[in-house]
Tab-separated table of C-alpha atoms and ligand atoms in Angstrom:
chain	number	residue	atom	x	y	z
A	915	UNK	CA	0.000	0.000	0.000
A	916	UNK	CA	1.201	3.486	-1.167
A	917	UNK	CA	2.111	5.590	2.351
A	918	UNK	CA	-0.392	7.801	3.284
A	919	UNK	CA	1.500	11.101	3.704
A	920	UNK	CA	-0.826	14.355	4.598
A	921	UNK	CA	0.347	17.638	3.815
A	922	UNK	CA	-0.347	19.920	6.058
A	923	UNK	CA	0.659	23.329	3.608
A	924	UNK	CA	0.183	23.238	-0.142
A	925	UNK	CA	0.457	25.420	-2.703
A	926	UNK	CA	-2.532	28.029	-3.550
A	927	UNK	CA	-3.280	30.825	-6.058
A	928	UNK	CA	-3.115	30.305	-9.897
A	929	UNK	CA	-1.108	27.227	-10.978
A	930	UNK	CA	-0.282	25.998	-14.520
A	931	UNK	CA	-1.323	22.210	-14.665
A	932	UNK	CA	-1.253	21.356	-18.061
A	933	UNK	CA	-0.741	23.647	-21.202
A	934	UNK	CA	-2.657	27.004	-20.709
A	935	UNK	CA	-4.609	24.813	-18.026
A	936	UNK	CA	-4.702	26.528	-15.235
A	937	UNK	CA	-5.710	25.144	-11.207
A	938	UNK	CA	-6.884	27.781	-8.711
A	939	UNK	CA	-6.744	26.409	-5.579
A	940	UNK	CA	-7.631	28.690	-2.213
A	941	UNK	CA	-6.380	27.472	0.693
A	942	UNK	CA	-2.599	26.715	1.119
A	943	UNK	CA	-2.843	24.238	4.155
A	944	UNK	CA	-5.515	22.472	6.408
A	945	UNK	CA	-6.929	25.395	8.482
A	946	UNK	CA	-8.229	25.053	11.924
A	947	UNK	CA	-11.192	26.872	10.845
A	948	UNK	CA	-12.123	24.060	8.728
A	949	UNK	CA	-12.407	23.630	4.971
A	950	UNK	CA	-16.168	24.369	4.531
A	951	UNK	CA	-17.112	26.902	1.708
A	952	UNK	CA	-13.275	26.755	0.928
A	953	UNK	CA	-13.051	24.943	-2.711
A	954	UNK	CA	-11.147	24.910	-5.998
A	955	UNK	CA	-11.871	26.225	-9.345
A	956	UNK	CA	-10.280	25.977	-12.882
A	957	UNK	CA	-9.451	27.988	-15.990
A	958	UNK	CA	-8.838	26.829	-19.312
A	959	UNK	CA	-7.294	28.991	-21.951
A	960	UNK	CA	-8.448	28.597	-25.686
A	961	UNK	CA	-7.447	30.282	-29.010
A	962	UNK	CA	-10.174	32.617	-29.154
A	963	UNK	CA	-11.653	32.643	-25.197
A	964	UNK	CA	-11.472	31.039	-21.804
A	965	UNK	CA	-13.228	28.549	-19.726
A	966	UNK	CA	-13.380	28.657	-15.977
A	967	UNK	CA	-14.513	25.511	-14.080
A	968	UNK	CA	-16.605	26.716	-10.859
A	969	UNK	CA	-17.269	30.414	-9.850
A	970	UNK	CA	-16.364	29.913	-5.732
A	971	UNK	CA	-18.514	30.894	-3.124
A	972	UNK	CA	-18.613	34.591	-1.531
A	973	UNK	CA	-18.073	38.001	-3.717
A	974	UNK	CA	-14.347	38.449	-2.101
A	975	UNK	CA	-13.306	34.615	-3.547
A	976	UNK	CA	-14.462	35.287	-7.013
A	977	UNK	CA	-13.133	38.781	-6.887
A	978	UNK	CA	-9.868	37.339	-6.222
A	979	UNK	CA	-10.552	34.409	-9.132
A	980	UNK	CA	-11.382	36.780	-11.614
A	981	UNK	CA	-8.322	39.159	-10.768
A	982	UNK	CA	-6.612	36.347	-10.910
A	983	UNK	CA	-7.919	35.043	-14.658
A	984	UNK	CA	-7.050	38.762	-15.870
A	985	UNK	CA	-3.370	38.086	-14.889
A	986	UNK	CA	-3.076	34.788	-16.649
A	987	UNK	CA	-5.111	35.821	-19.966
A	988	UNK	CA	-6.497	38.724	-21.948
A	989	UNK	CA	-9.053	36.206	-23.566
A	990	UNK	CA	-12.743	36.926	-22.018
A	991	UNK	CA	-14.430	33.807	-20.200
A	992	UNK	CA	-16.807	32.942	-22.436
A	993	UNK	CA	-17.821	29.719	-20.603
A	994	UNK	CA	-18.117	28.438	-17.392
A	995	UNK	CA	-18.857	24.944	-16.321
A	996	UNK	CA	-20.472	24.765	-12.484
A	997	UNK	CA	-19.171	20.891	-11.247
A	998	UNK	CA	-22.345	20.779	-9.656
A	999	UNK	CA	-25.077	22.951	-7.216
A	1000	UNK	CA	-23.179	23.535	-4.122
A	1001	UNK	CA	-23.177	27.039	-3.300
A	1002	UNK	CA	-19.399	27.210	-2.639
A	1003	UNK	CA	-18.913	26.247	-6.484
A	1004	UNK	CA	-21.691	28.447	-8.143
A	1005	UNK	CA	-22.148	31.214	-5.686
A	1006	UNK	CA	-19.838	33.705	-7.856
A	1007	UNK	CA	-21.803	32.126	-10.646
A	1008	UNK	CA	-23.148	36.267	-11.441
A	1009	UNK	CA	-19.815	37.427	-11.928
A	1010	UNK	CA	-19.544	35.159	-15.687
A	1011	UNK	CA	-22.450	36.839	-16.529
A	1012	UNK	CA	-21.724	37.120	-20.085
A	1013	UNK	CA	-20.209	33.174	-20.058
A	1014	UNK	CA	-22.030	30.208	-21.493
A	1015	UNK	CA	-22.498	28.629	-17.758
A	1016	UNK	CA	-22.438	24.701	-18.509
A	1017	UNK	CA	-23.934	22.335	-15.721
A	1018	UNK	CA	-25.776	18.985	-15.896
A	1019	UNK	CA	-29.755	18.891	-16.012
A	1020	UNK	CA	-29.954	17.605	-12.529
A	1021	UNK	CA	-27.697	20.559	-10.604
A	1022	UNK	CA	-29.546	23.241	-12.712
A	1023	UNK	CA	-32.406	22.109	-11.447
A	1024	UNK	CA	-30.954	21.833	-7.727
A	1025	UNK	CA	-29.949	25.254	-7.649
A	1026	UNK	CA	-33.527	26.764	-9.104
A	1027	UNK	CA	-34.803	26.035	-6.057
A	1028	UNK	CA	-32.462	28.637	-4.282
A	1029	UNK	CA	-29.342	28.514	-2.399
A	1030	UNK	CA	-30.384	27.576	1.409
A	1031	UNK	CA	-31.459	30.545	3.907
A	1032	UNK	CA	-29.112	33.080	4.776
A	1033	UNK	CA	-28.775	32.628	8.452
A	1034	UNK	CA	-28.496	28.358	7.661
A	1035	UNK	CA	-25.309	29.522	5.443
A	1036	UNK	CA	-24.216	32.020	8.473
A	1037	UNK	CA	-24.529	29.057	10.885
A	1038	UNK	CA	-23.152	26.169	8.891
A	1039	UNK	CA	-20.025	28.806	7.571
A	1040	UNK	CA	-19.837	31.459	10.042
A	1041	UNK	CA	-16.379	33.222	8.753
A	1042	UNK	CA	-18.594	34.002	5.603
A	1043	UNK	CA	-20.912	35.295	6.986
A	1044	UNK	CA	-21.031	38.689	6.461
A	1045	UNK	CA	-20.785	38.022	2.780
A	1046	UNK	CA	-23.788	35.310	2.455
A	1047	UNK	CA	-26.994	38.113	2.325
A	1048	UNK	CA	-25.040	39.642	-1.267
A	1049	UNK	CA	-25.441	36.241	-2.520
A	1050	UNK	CA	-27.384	36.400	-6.321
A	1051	UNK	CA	-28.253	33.330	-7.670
A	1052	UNK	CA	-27.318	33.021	-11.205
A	1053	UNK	CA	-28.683	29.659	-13.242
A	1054	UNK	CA	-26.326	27.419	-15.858
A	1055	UNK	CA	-27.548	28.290	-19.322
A	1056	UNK	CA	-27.128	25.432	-21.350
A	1057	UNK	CA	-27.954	21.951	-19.649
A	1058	UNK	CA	-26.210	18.140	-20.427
A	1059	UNK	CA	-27.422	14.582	-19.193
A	1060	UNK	CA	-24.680	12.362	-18.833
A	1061	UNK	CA	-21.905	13.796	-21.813
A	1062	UNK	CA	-21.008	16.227	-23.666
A	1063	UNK	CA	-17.933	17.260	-25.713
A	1064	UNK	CA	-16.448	20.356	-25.753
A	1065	UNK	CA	-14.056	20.776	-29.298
A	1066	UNK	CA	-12.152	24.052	-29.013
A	1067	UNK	CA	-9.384	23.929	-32.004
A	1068	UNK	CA	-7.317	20.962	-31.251
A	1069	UNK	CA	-8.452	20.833	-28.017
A	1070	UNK	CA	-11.630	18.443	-26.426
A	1071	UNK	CA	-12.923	18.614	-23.312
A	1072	UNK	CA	-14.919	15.983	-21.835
A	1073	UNK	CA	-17.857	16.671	-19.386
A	1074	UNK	CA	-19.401	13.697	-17.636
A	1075	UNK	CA	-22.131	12.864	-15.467
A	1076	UNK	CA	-21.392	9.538	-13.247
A	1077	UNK	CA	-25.227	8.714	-13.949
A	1078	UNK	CA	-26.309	8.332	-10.777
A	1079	UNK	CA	-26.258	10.556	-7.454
A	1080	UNK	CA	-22.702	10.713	-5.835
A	1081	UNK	CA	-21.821	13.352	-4.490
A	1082	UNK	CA	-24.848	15.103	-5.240
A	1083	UNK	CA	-27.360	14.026	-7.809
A	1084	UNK	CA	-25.919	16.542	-10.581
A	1085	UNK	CA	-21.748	16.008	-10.371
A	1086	UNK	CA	-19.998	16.724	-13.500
A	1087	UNK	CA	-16.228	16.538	-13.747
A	1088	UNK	CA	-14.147	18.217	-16.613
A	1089	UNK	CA	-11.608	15.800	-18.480
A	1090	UNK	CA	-8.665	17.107	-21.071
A	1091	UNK	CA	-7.978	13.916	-22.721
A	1092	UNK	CA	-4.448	14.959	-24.672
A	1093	UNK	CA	-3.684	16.752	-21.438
A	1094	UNK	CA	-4.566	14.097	-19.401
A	1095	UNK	CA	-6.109	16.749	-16.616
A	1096	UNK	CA	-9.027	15.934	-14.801
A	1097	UNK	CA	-11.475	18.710	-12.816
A	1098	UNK	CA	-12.890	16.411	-10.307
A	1099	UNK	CA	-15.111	18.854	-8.645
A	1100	UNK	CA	-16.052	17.599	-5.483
A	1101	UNK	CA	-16.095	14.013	-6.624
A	1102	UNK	CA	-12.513	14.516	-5.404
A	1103	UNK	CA	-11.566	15.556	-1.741
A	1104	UNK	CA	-7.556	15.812	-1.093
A	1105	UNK	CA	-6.804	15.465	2.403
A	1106	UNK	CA	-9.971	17.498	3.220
A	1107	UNK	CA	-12.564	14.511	4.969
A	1108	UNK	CA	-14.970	14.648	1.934
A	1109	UNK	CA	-18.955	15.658	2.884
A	1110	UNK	CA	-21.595	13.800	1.892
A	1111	UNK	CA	-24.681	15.741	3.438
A	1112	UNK	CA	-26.345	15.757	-0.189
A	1113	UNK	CA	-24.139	12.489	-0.986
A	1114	UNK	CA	-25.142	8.861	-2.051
A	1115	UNK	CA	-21.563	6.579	-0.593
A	1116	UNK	CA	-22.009	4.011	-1.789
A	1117	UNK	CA	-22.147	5.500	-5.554
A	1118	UNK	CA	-19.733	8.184	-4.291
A	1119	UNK	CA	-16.954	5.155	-4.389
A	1120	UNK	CA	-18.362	3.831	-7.516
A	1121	UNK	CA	-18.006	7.197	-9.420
A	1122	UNK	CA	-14.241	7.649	-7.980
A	1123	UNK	CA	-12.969	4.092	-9.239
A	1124	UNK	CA	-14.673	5.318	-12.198
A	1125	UNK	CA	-12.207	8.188	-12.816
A	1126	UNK	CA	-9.670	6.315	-11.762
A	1127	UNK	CA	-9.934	4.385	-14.827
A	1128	UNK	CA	-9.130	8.194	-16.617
A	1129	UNK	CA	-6.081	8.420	-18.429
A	1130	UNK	CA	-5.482	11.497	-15.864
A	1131	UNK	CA	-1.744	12.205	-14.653
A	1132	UNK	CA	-3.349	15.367	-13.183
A	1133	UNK	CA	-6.553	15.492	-10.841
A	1134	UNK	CA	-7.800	19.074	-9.465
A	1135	UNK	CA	-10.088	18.165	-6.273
A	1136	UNK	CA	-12.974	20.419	-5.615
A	1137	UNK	CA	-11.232	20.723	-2.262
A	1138	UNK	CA	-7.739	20.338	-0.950
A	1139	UNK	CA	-4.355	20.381	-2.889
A	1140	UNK	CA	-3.838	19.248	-6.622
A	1141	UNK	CA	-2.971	15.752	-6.852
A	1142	UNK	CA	-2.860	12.407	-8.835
A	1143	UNK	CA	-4.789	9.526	-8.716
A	1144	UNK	CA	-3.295	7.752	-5.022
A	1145	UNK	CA	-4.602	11.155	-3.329
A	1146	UNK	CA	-8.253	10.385	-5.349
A	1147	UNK	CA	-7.746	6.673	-3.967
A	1148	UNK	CA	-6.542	7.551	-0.496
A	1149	UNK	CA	-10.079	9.273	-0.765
A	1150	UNK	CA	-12.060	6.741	-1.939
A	1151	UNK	CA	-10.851	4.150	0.689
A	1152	UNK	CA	-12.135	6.873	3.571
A	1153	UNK	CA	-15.307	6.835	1.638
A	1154	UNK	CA	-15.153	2.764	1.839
A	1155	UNK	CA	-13.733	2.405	5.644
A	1156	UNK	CA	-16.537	4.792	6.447
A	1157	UNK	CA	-19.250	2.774	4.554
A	1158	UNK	CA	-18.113	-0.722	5.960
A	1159	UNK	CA	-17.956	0.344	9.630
A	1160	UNK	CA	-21.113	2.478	9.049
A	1161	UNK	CA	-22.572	-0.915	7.878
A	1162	UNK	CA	-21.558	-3.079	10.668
A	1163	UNK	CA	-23.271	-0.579	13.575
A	1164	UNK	CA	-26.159	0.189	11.516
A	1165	UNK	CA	-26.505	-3.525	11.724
A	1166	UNK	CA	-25.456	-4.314	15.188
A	1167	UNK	CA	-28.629	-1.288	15.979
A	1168	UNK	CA	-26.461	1.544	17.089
A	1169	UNK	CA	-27.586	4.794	16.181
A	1170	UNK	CA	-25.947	6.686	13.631
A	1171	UNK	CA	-24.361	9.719	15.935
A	1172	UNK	CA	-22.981	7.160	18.079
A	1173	UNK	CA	-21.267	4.990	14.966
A	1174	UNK	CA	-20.143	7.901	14.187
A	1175	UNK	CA	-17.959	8.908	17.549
A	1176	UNK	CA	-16.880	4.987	17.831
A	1177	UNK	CA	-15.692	4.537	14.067
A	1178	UNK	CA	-12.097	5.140	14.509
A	1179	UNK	CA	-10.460	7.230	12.070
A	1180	UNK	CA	-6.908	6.764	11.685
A	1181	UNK	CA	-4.839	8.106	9.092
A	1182	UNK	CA	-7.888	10.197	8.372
A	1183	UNK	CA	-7.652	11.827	11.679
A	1184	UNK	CA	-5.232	13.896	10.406
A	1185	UNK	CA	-7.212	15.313	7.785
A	1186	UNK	CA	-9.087	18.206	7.646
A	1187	UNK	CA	-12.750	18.554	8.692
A	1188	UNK	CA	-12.720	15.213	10.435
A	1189	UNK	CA	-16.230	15.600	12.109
A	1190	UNK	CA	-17.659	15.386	8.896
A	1191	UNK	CA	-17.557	11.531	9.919
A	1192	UNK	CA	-21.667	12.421	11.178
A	1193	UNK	CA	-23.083	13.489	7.995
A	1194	UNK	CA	-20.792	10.541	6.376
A	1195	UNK	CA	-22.304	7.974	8.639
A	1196	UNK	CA	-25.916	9.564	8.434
A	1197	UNK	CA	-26.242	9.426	5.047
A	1198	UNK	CA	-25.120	5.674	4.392
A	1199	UNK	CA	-27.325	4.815	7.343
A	1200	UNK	CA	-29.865	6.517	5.346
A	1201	UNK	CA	-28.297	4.559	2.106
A	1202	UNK	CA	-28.806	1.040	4.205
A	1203	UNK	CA	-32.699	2.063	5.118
A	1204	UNK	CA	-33.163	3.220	1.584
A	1205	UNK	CA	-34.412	6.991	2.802
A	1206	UNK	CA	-31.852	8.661	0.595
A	1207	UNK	CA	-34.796	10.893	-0.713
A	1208	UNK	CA	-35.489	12.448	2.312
A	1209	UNK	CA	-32.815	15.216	3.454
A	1210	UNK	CA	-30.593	15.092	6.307
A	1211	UNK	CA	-31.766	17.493	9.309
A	1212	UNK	CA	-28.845	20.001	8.626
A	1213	UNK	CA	-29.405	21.880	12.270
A	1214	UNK	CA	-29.219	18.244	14.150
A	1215	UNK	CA	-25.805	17.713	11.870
A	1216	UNK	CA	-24.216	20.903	12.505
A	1217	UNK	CA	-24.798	20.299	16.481
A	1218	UNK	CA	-23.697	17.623	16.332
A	1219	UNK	CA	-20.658	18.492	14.186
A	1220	UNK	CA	-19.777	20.585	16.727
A	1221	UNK	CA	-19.858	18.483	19.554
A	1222	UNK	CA	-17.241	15.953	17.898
A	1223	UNK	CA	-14.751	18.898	17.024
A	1224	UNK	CA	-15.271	20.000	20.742
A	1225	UNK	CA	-13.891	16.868	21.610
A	1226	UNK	CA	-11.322	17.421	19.638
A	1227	UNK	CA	-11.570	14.270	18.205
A	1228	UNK	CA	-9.079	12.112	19.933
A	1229	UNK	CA	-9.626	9.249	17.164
A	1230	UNK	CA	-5.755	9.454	15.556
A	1231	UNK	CA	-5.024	6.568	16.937
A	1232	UNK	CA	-5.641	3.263	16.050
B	561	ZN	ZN1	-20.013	20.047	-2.928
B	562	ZN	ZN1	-17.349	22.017	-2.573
């Protein structure tokens, strides 16, 4: 087995990943403030125009993504692809107003309904909050199913749907097939504990092993540092641990919040956002009693969230 090796620092900012593909990753290290709202996005420069993957969250994020984009390229964005509803990927959604904003059938139709209440955002991500009541939602344009191929001179660009919920019901990732990049979107965690509040597991790890069959040499995560495919495996296996421990309480009749303080973590420990174990256990208890339809009670999640973290989550050990 390849070592598990966290990083606690990466690097952030605009990075070159491929030819005139471009990563922009935010944070530069696990942050004791957690991950939560904190995600990736991407930029792809063409011959005539650009293509950004993901618009962040808050008005100061895509601020700094667009600044950013207007160092690396004169070319206008004339696309955008949103990976999928979440409001920390199509929150600056407004500010590619004149893009082409790409996004499967299923997430346009998530984020019609509205990005969750104001003072639900300012609880779940309090160092946003300030920022959360500027908020505009702005809808994808132009809708796919499960495929579609982007041909830009030489260049192709593959979006795909896994076909079934994963980590939400409407993931799409971004492949560069000469470039052999992948945009994972939130399919892909690095070293951030992944979140599966909206999630289906068990087709969560179905849809990774999928894109591990990619010809990618590059993977950009929808959270965490930009990696290969043992830091999209090393993710995958959390997924699976979780899942088969999940299983084994769920079966032995103990409820999910308590499965979810016994599991231990290991490796994972060390990762950030560990007490995301509770949504991760609720929702493949949910999974196991086929209730998958009926949302998680995000207030009973956050308390509890914040009860594991306040225990400061002495599972490291094995
Ligand atoms: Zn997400
Ligand atoms: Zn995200």
């Amino acid at each position: 087995m390849a070592r598990h090796v966290v990083p606690s620092r990466w690097k952030s900012g605009m990075i070159e990943v491929g030819p005139k593909i471009f990563a922009y990753v935010q944070a530069s290290g696990i942050d004791p403030a957690g991950d939560t709202g904190v995600s990736n996005s991407g930029l792809i420069v063409g011959a005539e125009s650009a293509m950004a993957v993901d618009a962040l969250m808050v008005p100061s994020m895509t601020r700094g993504l667009v600044a950013a984009i207007r160092k690396t390229t004169r070319r206008p964005v004339a696309t955008l692809i949103n990976t999928h509803h979440h409001l920390d990927h199509t929150g600056g959604n407004r500010f590619f107003r004149d893009a082409t904003i790409i996004a499967t059938s299923r997430c346009r139709e998530e984020l019609a309904a509205g990005f969750p209440p104001v003072s639900m955002l300012q609880r779940f991500m309090p160092r946003f909050a300030r920022e959360f009541p500027l908020l505009k939602l702005t809808l994808p344009t132009l809708t796919f199913q499960d495929h579609l191929v982007i041909h830009d001179g030489d260049r192709e660009i593959q979006l795909w749907h896994p076909g079934m919920s994963a980590h939400t019901v409407g993931d799409a990732t971004v492949f560069l097939p000469r470039e052999r990049v992948l945009f994972a979107g939130d399919i892909a965690f690095h070293y951030v504990t992944p979140l599966a509040f909206q999630g289906h597991v068990g087709n969560w790890i179905n849809a990774a092993t999928r894109l591990l069959g990619f010809d990618a040499d590059v993977i950009v995560p929808g959270h965490g540092p930009i990696g290969a495919k043992k830091d999209l495996a090393h993710m995958r296996d959390y997924l699976a641990m979780v899942r088969r421990e999940a299983r084994k309480r769920f079966e032995a009749g103990m409820p999910a919040e308590a499965a979810a303080r016994d599991i231990k973590l290991g490796v994972y420990a060390s990762w950030s956002d560990p007490e995301r174990i509770l949504p991760n256990v609720s929702r493949c208890y949910q999974e196991f009693q086929d209730e998958l339809h009926r949302p998680i009670d995000v207030a009973r999640m956050l308390a509890g969230m914040a009860e594991l973290r306040g225990a400061r989550f002495d599972h490291a050990c094995l």
